[in-house]
């Protein structure tokens, strides 16, 4: 049988209509030619700095891009093409998003109602009870309003909202900002459980350290492209197992490694055309980097760099 | 110079006590790490030390003297959310001018590109903005820097870059640093001393 | 294909041109062109008299334009005065100590608590009706909403971290007011001011219609409408229809102007 992952994204590009100074308008490429697949039972972490297009990628899959955005490419979910219509019907059911901030909870609705959603039958009540138990939320927290919850409880409540539906794909957008290590790890463990129960999880974060703790594979985003997708073991095994120069730089910059900054800045989207976007910062740059960059598939990983062997 | 917090207690009006009888002291040239659980009051302590909030009890002293409420505060706080510490209606150039920090060597070391100066904050990413908030605080008149989770939201490369500039500047000017972070690796890497907020000795350190 | 910003700019230019035309038209129409002409009284609308003529033969189109221009002038003057009061009071409430704020809030609630029309009638009556009385009345009743808005904006921006930080960078209160606070409230102020016009105009027309505002010698739309009431039963529908419609049109114009100016001034909606 052919390998058929739950989610397959092929050559996704997203561009925006933007105003420049005054009245001129132009298209800005925010992400270009992203291909990635995620299967049941695994956590794929998307790691990149702000502006690398990682949230946009998630919004593209969910179908919640702003109006002035256009998306190209193909998304296949569970063997079928994910059209706009299908996105709408699956959103919040088979594909769920855990938002970044606990301020996404409705401040005027009791937690129980929010978690339970519009269904009020016995089955959904039972499910609510189950997941409150699973996430260590006491019974009477059903009756509370969001402002009465502690930060950790609110976060668990958000996770249990996703738990209500039998989602196959869960996308978490920076689920642990500003949490201490203990709390962050607890939150991430919930996502590990989701994956272990046979769901596919996409974890979006800027914090490679955290990603290394739970993910199975890491996709490194840079300036709206994927530069490398590697199994998490490669990061644990050391820098020599990482292939792309940007991934290496990221690894070297960690305080437990070299704590070394890297010259230059991530370019803005909008630079369309051939060539490697990292080339201007790269030590290995040569003439060939201005050409189309092939995607090289090595055992279990993918690298977008022509100097990789 | 010596920055001291003596027997500090704080609560918001109508709120519970956030912390009580905290003593902390930082000498020039020291890099003190402050760690502790989310919500235990570290950020509030930072605000009290930098003069943003008045303690209900206790004092903040600089070389034994109270810090005047007007004029440039030699203790500068850098905040976790740069977008909140920069006026969204200003160009970045004006942001730097507000503190008079236009040292081109610092801007360069920080990786601030020339054309960012004419942009508004919404046109820059969090990492780019945070470099401006840091550059703004690196100023002749600054003696102590309190960094409240300043690199939590940043990628590793930007984090390393910003910290390298701060540490370098701090060494040259003999600044005292208080580093609030959840990242133990970071604290161990840069700090000369690490305090756990929850296990702080409340009667003299 | 025009983008939204161009559309907004064109809309603003068109609206302002129409308003200017009405204003200039009103100034050009003098007593002589509104003389009674009994040879052409009670005419229904035609090409010669677009809005028809009244019971003493005056052209209703000219009367309406004149009426609208009077309403416009009252609206503009009243809005500007209300705006100035609102800025001063609102900013004071936001900057001064708590007790000043409490007094101002109490005053705003007091004025807002009494129905506008009632308060307007009383003030206009006390200050001697006519143009002056009406103006004082409208100004006295219309500053409150805007003052409340500005107060809350000032309070909100004062709690922003970058304002507190400015203080720690050694910046003075007047610097913060000039560089941070005023630029923040200015766009909102302009938009609210424009949206205040239609309010003022409608109240002027209403109060004049009820007979407590302008005197019959000043042919404002309110006067035209109240005079026409007597003749409506004789089938002269055009006497009230066109002036009333024009008044509604004027109000809509201001509303559109406010909307479009908001789109242009608010940098966040510009990128959609």
PDB file of N, CA, C and O in Angstrom, chain C residues 142-181:
ATOM      1  N   UNK C 142     -24.303  69.004  23.588  1.00  0.00           N
ATOM      2  CA  UNK C 142     -23.619  68.046  22.720  1.00  0.00           C
ATOM      3  C   UNK C 142     -22.166  67.750  23.068  1.00  0.00           C
ATOM      4  O   UNK C 142     -21.557  66.894  22.441  1.00  0.00           O
ATOM      5  N   UNK C 143     -21.581  68.432  24.039  1.00  0.00           N
ATOM      6  CA  UNK C 143     -20.169  68.177  24.334  1.00  0.00           C
ATOM      7  C   UNK C 143     -19.947  66.894  25.099  1.00  0.00           C
ATOM      8  O   UNK C 143     -18.858  66.344  25.121  1.00  0.00           O
ATOM      9  N   UNK C 144     -21.028  66.378  25.715  1.00  0.00           N
ATOM     10  CA  UNK C 144     -20.849  65.303  26.690  1.00  0.00           C
ATOM     11  C   UNK C 144     -20.308  64.002  26.096  1.00  0.00           C
ATOM     12  O   UNK C 144     -19.363  63.423  26.617  1.00  0.00           O
ATOM     13  N   UNK C 145     -20.919  63.546  25.002  1.00  0.00           N
ATOM     14  CA  UNK C 145     -20.515  62.262  24.429  1.00  0.00           C
ATOM     15  C   UNK C 145     -19.047  62.266  24.059  1.00  0.00           C
ATOM     16  O   UNK C 145     -18.292  61.339  24.375  1.00  0.00           O
ATOM     17  N   UNK C 146     -18.637  63.352  23.387  1.00  0.00           N
ATOM     18  CA  UNK C 146     -17.262  63.464  22.933  1.00  0.00           C
ATOM     19  C   UNK C 146     -16.296  63.590  24.121  1.00  0.00           C
ATOM     20  O   UNK C 146     -15.215  62.998  24.120  1.00  0.00           O
ATOM     21  N   UNK C 147     -16.737  64.339  25.143  1.00  0.00           N
ATOM     22  CA  UNK C 147     -15.883  64.498  26.324  1.00  0.00           C
ATOM     23  C   UNK C 147     -15.649  63.154  26.995  1.00  0.00           C
ATOM     24  O   UNK C 147     -14.543  62.819  27.403  1.00  0.00           O
ATOM     25  N   UNK C 148     -16.704  62.355  27.057  1.00  0.00           N
ATOM     26  CA  UNK C 148     -16.591  61.047  27.680  1.00  0.00           C
ATOM     27  C   UNK C 148     -15.625  60.156  26.880  1.00  0.00           C
ATOM     28  O   UNK C 148     -14.780  59.463  27.437  1.00  0.00           O
ATOM     29  N   UNK C 149     -15.751  60.238  25.548  1.00  0.00           N
ATOM     30  CA  UNK C 149     -14.859  59.449  24.684  1.00  0.00           C
ATOM     31  C   UNK C 149     -13.400  59.839  24.907  1.00  0.00           C
ATOM     32  O   UNK C 149     -12.522  58.988  25.087  1.00  0.00           O
ATOM     33  N   UNK C 150     -13.153  61.167  24.912  1.00  0.00           N
ATOM     34  CA  UNK C 150     -11.775  61.624  25.053  1.00  0.00           C
ATOM     35  C   UNK C 150     -11.224  61.258  26.422  1.00  0.00           C
ATOM     36  O   UNK C 150     -10.085  60.812  26.545  1.00  0.00           O
ATOM     37  N   UNK C 151     -12.067  61.391  27.447  1.00  0.00           N
ATOM     38  CA  UNK C 151     -11.619  61.006  28.789  1.00  0.00           C
ATOM     39  C   UNK C 151     -11.176  59.552  28.813  1.00  0.00           C
ATOM     40  O   UNK C 151     -10.107  59.209  29.318  1.00  0.00           O
ATOM     41  N   UNK C 152     -12.001  58.670  28.235  1.00  0.00           N
ATOM     42  CA  UNK C 152     -11.648  57.256  28.323  1.00  0.00           C
ATOM     43  C   UNK C 152     -10.412  56.961  27.477  1.00  0.00           C
ATOM     44  O   UNK C 152      -9.581  56.129  27.845  1.00  0.00           O
ATOM     45  N   UNK C 153     -10.253  57.659  26.352  1.00  0.00           N
ATOM     46  CA  UNK C 153      -9.050  57.470  25.541  1.00  0.00           C
ATOM     47  C   UNK C 153      -7.804  57.900  26.310  1.00  0.00           C
ATOM     48  O   UNK C 153      -6.785  57.226  26.285  1.00  0.00           O
ATOM     49  N   UNK C 154      -7.924  59.062  26.969  1.00  0.00           N
ATOM     50  CA  UNK C 154      -6.769  59.572  27.715  1.00  0.00           C
ATOM     51  C   UNK C 154      -6.415  58.609  28.856  1.00  0.00           C
ATOM     52  O   UNK C 154      -5.264  58.263  29.068  1.00  0.00           O
ATOM     53  N   UNK C 155      -7.460  58.134  29.555  1.00  0.00           N
ATOM     54  CA  UNK C 155      -7.207  57.194  30.648  1.00  0.00           C
ATOM     55  C   UNK C 155      -6.548  55.929  30.131  1.00  0.00           C
ATOM     56  O   UNK C 155      -5.622  55.396  30.722  1.00  0.00           O
ATOM     57  N   UNK C 156      -7.066  55.454  29.003  1.00  0.00           N
ATOM     58  CA  UNK C 156      -6.545  54.200  28.449  1.00  0.00           C
ATOM     59  C   UNK C 156      -5.080  54.362  28.044  1.00  0.00           C
ATOM     60  O   UNK C 156      -4.231  53.547  28.390  1.00  0.00           O
ATOM     61  N   UNK C 157      -4.775  55.429  27.319  1.00  0.00           N
ATOM     62  CA  UNK C 157      -3.406  55.573  26.833  1.00  0.00           C
ATOM     63  C   UNK C 157      -2.454  55.862  27.994  1.00  0.00           C
ATOM     64  O   UNK C 157      -1.287  55.488  27.959  1.00  0.00           O
ATOM     65  N   UNK C 158      -2.976  56.510  29.052  1.00  0.00           N
ATOM     66  CA  UNK C 158      -2.090  56.792  30.183  1.00  0.00           C
ATOM     67  C   UNK C 158      -1.642  55.528  30.899  1.00  0.00           C
ATOM     68  O   UNK C 158      -0.625  55.507  31.566  1.00  0.00           O
ATOM     69  N   UNK C 159      -2.442  54.461  30.751  1.00  0.00           N
ATOM     70  CA  UNK C 159      -2.052  53.224  31.413  1.00  0.00           C
ATOM     71  C   UNK C 159      -1.147  52.378  30.519  1.00  0.00           C
ATOM     72  O   UNK C 159      -0.686  51.321  30.927  1.00  0.00           O
ATOM     73  N   UNK C 160      -0.892  52.844  29.292  1.00  0.00           N
ATOM     74  CA  UNK C 160      -0.003  52.092  28.406  1.00  0.00           C
ATOM     75  C   UNK C 160       1.409  52.075  28.980  1.00  0.00           C
ATOM     76  O   UNK C 160       1.883  53.064  29.535  1.00  0.00           O
ATOM     77  N   UNK C 161       2.074  50.952  28.754  1.00  0.00           N
ATOM     78  CA  UNK C 161       3.413  50.811  29.311  1.00  0.00           C
ATOM     79  C   UNK C 161       4.372  51.837  28.702  1.00  0.00           C
ATOM     80  O   UNK C 161       5.225  52.389  29.390  1.00  0.00           O
ATOM     81  N   UNK C 162       4.202  52.132  27.421  1.00  0.00           N
ATOM     82  CA  UNK C 162       5.172  53.043  26.796  1.00  0.00           C
ATOM     83  C   UNK C 162       5.071  54.474  27.323  1.00  0.00           C
ATOM     84  O   UNK C 162       6.027  55.236  27.247  1.00  0.00           O
ATOM     85  N   UNK C 163       3.915  54.818  27.900  1.00  0.00           N
ATOM     86  CA  UNK C 163       3.789  56.138  28.513  1.00  0.00           C
ATOM     87  C   UNK C 163       4.535  56.172  29.841  1.00  0.00           C
ATOM     88  O   UNK C 163       5.278  57.104  30.144  1.00  0.00           O
ATOM     89  N   UNK C 164       4.350  55.098  30.627  1.00  0.00           N
ATOM     90  CA  UNK C 164       5.056  55.033  31.907  1.00  0.00           C
ATOM     91  C   UNK C 164       6.556  55.004  31.671  1.00  0.00           C
ATOM     92  O   UNK C 164       7.336  55.591  32.420  1.00  0.00           O
ATOM     93  N   UNK C 165       6.937  54.290  30.603  1.00  0.00           N
ATOM     94  CA  UNK C 165       8.356  54.180  30.286  1.00  0.00           C
ATOM     95  C   UNK C 165       8.935  55.536  29.895  1.00  0.00           C
ATOM     96  O   UNK C 165      10.052  55.884  30.274  1.00  0.00           O
ATOM     97  N   UNK C 166       8.146  56.311  29.163  1.00  0.00           N
ATOM     98  CA  UNK C 166       8.584  57.640  28.754  1.00  0.00           C
ATOM     99  C   UNK C 166       8.947  58.477  29.982  1.00  0.00           C
ATOM    100  O   UNK C 166       9.917  59.221  30.000  1.00  0.00           O
ATOM    101  N   UNK C 167       8.147  58.315  31.007  1.00  0.00           N
ATOM    102  CA  UNK C 167       8.381  59.023  32.267  1.00  0.00           C
ATOM    103  C   UNK C 167       9.708  58.578  32.894  1.00  0.00           C
ATOM    104  O   UNK C 167      10.476  59.406  33.382  1.00  0.00           O
ATOM    105  N   UNK C 168       9.973  57.268  32.844  1.00  0.00           N
ATOM    106  CA  UNK C 168      11.214  56.746  33.418  1.00  0.00           C
ATOM    107  C   UNK C 168      12.429  57.132  32.571  1.00  0.00           C
ATOM    108  O   UNK C 168      13.562  57.031  33.013  1.00  0.00           O
ATOM    109  N   UNK C 169      12.169  57.520  31.322  1.00  0.00           N
ATOM    110  CA  UNK C 169      13.266  58.016  30.494  1.00  0.00           C
ATOM    111  C   UNK C 169      13.471  59.504  30.759  1.00  0.00           C
ATOM    112  O   UNK C 169      14.198  60.182  30.037  1.00  0.00           O
ATOM    113  N   UNK C 170      12.767  60.007  31.754  1.00  0.00           N
ATOM    114  CA  UNK C 170      12.976  61.391  32.167  1.00  0.00           C
ATOM    115  C   UNK C 170      12.153  62.407  31.401  1.00  0.00           C
ATOM    116  O   UNK C 170      12.438  63.597  31.477  1.00  0.00           O
ATOM    117  N   UNK C 171      11.150  61.955  30.679  1.00  0.00           N
ATOM    118  CA  UNK C 171      10.349  62.902  29.898  1.00  0.00           C
ATOM    119  C   UNK C 171       9.284  63.569  30.764  1.00  0.00           C
ATOM    120  O   UNK C 171       8.694  62.938  31.644  1.00  0.00           O
ATOM    121  N   UNK C 172       9.005  64.852  30.451  1.00  0.00           N
ATOM    122  CA  UNK C 172       8.073  65.619  31.276  1.00  0.00           C
ATOM    123  C   UNK C 172       6.630  65.325  30.889  1.00  0.00           C
ATOM    124  O   UNK C 172       6.349  64.745  29.838  1.00  0.00           O
ATOM    125  N   UNK C 173       5.710  65.766  31.754  1.00  0.00           N
ATOM    126  CA  UNK C 173       4.289  65.584  31.471  1.00  0.00           C
ATOM    127  C   UNK C 173       3.874  66.269  30.188  1.00  0.00           C
ATOM    128  O   UNK C 173       3.063  65.755  29.421  1.00  0.00           O
ATOM    129  N   UNK C 174       4.422  67.466  29.938  1.00  0.00           N
ATOM    130  CA  UNK C 174       3.986  68.194  28.750  1.00  0.00           C
ATOM    131  C   UNK C 174       4.514  67.510  27.485  1.00  0.00           C
ATOM    132  O   UNK C 174       3.839  67.461  26.465  1.00  0.00           O
ATOM    133  N   UNK C 175       5.714  66.922  27.578  1.00  0.00           N
ATOM    134  CA  UNK C 175       6.237  66.148  26.449  1.00  0.00           C
ATOM    135  C   UNK C 175       5.310  64.965  26.163  1.00  0.00           C
ATOM    136  O   UNK C 175       4.937  64.699  25.021  1.00  0.00           O
ATOM    137  N   UNK C 176       4.917  64.272  27.223  1.00  0.00           N
ATOM    138  CA  UNK C 176       4.057  63.100  27.051  1.00  0.00           C
ATOM    139  C   UNK C 176       2.708  63.504  26.465  1.00  0.00           C
ATOM    140  O   UNK C 176       2.180  62.846  25.575  1.00  0.00           O
ATOM    141  N   UNK C 177       2.185  64.634  26.947  1.00  0.00           N
ATOM    142  CA  UNK C 177       0.908  65.112  26.421  1.00  0.00           C
ATOM    143  C   UNK C 177       1.028  65.437  24.932  1.00  0.00           C
ATOM    144  O   UNK C 177       0.207  65.021  24.115  1.00  0.00           O
ATOM    145  N   UNK C 178       2.089  66.164  24.577  1.00  0.00           N
ATOM    146  CA  UNK C 178       2.248  66.593  23.177  1.00  0.00           C
ATOM    147  C   UNK C 178       2.589  65.441  22.244  1.00  0.00           C
ATOM    148  O   UNK C 178       2.033  65.320  21.170  1.00  0.00           O
ATOM    149  N   UNK C 179       3.528  64.596  22.667  1.00  0.00           N
ATOM    150  CA  UNK C 179       4.042  63.597  21.743  1.00  0.00           C
ATOM    151  C   UNK C 179       3.263  62.278  21.768  1.00  0.00           C
ATOM    152  O   UNK C 179       3.199  61.586  20.771  1.00  0.00           O
ATOM    153  N   UNK C 180       2.719  61.919  22.927  1.00  0.00           N
ATOM    154  CA  UNK C 180       2.036  60.626  23.003  1.00  0.00           C
ATOM    155  C   UNK C 180       0.517  60.760  22.983  1.00  0.00           C
ATOM    156  O   UNK C 180      -0.158  60.096  22.222  1.00  0.00           O
ATOM    157  N   UNK C 181      -0.005  61.627  23.872  1.00  0.00           N
ATOM    158  CA  UNK C 181      -1.455  61.605  24.093  1.00  0.00           C
ATOM    159  C   UNK C 181      -2.218  62.308  22.974  1.00  0.00           C
ATOM    160  O   UNK C 181      -3.152  61.749  22.398  1.00  0.00           O
TER     161      UNK C 181
END
